[in-house]
Amino acid sequence: MDTATPAVTVALHDGTSVIASSGQVDARRHGELLLPAVDRVLAEAGTKLDAVTGVVVGVGPGPYTGLRVGLVTAATFGSVLSVPVHGLCTLDGLAYAAGLEGLEGPFAVATDARRKEVYWARYEDARTRTGEPAVDRPADIAEALAGLPVAGAGAVLYPDSFPDARGPEHVAAGALAALAAERLAAGQRLLEPRPLYLRRPDAQVPKNYKVVTPQ
């Protein structure tokens, strides 16, 4: 599952292929949409939650609130089912999906970080990220990514900085699961299911409180 972007996406994978998936794009309803999506996917596959042997969750980077929905849900499933919970960079899942759609490297991936910024990373190919994910204003990285195709909604939002925008716009849990299964089968360790924020949350506690009681 992944809730690091406006897409609320869930998939069930049997270790070889995706057997059911669901995806809805709504940046403000992650908490409402995720569990119904899990139910739909299980129903489509004709199975129940207790058949799940592992959980993979996108760790971002992404906005604070949406990202927490997926991570907390994944952790809860892992605890209730006593199964491992693996983290995977959301940008890696998007890059893998872009590769499935025929995009060859080198290329970059960019998602909407709000505040007129993008979360982004550069890739040698669909499976190989070069460097760590970052958050920047599109104009500040346009020169560094000049000549490269850029997959993701971040590229679509800022065509002046990323003229060669490619799909998909949002990550799909099916691609995330397929990449995780591939890495696990190869004996690679996945990330801990901890949020990759890259910056402070939009909502913050005020530094100075206004005095409203009589002196």
mmCIF file with all atom_site columns, C-alpha atoms in Angstrom, residues 13-17 56 86 88 96 127 176-190:
data_model
loop_
_atom_site.group_PDB
_atom_site.id
_atom_site.type_symbol
_atom_site.label_atom_id
_atom_site.label_alt_id
_atom_site.label_comp_id
_atom_site.label_asym_id
_atom_site.label_entity_id
_atom_site.label_seq_id
_atom_site.pdbx_PDB_ins_code
_atom_site.Cartn_x
_atom_site.Cartn_y
_atom_site.Cartn_z
_atom_site.occupancy
_atom_site.B_iso_or_equiv
_atom_site.pdbx_formal_charge
_atom_site.auth_seq_id
_atom_site.auth_comp_id
_atom_site.auth_asym_id
_atom_site.auth_atom_id
_atom_site.pdbx_PDB_model_num
ATOM 1  C CA . HIS A 1 13  ? 0.821  -9.870  -4.726  1.00 0.00 ? 13  HIS A CA 1
ATOM 2  C CA . ASP A 1 14  ? 1.437  -13.618 -4.563  1.00 0.00 ? 14  ASP A CA 1
ATOM 3  C CA . GLY A 1 15  ? 5.213  -13.419 -4.934  1.00 0.00 ? 15  GLY A CA 1
ATOM 4  C CA . THR A 1 16  ? 5.021  -13.837 -8.688  1.00 0.00 ? 16  THR A CA 1
ATOM 5  C CA . SER A 1 17  ? 2.412  -11.375 -9.914  1.00 0.00 ? 17  SER A CA 1
ATOM 6  C CA . VAL A 1 56  ? 4.927  -3.551  1.947   1.00 0.00 ? 56  VAL A CA 1
ATOM 7  C CA . HIS A 1 86  ? 8.684  -3.707  4.771   1.00 0.00 ? 86  HIS A CA 1
ATOM 8  C CA . LEU A 1 88  ? 10.011 0.945   0.101   1.00 0.00 ? 88  LEU A CA 1
ATOM 9  C CA . TYR A 1 96  ? 9.712  0.831   -11.500 1.00 0.00 ? 96  TYR A CA 1
ATOM 10 C CA . ARG A 1 127 ? 15.542 -0.435  -10.663 1.00 0.00 ? 127 ARG A CA 1
ATOM 11 C CA . LEU A 1 176 ? 5.559  -1.262  -5.426  1.00 0.00 ? 176 LEU A CA 1
ATOM 12 C CA . ALA A 1 177 ? 4.697  -4.875  -4.535  1.00 0.00 ? 177 ALA A CA 1
ATOM 13 C CA . ALA A 1 178 ? 6.377  -6.281  -7.636  1.00 0.00 ? 178 ALA A CA 1
ATOM 14 C CA . LEU A 1 179 ? 9.593  -4.378  -6.925  1.00 0.00 ? 179 LEU A CA 1
ATOM 15 C CA . ALA A 1 180 ? 9.549  -5.460  -3.281  1.00 0.00 ? 180 ALA A CA 1
ATOM 16 C CA . ALA A 1 181 ? 8.977  -9.102  -4.244  1.00 0.00 ? 181 ALA A CA 1
ATOM 17 C CA . GLU A 1 182 ? 11.850 -8.913  -6.705  1.00 0.00 ? 182 GLU A CA 1
ATOM 18 C CA . ARG A 1 183 ? 14.234 -7.460  -4.140  1.00 0.00 ? 183 ARG A CA 1
ATOM 19 C CA . LEU A 1 184 ? 13.214 -9.892  -1.415  1.00 0.00 ? 184 LEU A CA 1
ATOM 20 C CA . ALA A 1 185 ? 13.653 -12.842 -3.773  1.00 0.00 ? 185 ALA A CA 1
ATOM 21 C CA . ALA A 1 186 ? 17.169 -11.586 -4.504  1.00 0.00 ? 186 ALA A CA 1
ATOM 22 C CA . GLY A 1 187 ? 17.935 -11.529 -0.787  1.00 0.00 ? 187 GLY A CA 1
ATOM 23 C CA . GLN A 1 188 ? 18.011 -7.745  -0.525  1.00 0.00 ? 188 GLN A CA 1
ATOM 24 C CA . ARG A 1 189 ? 16.904 -5.970  2.628   1.00 0.00 ? 189 ARG A CA 1
ATOM 25 C CA . LEU A 1 190 ? 14.115 -3.449  2.323   1.00 0.00 ? 190 LEU A CA 1
#
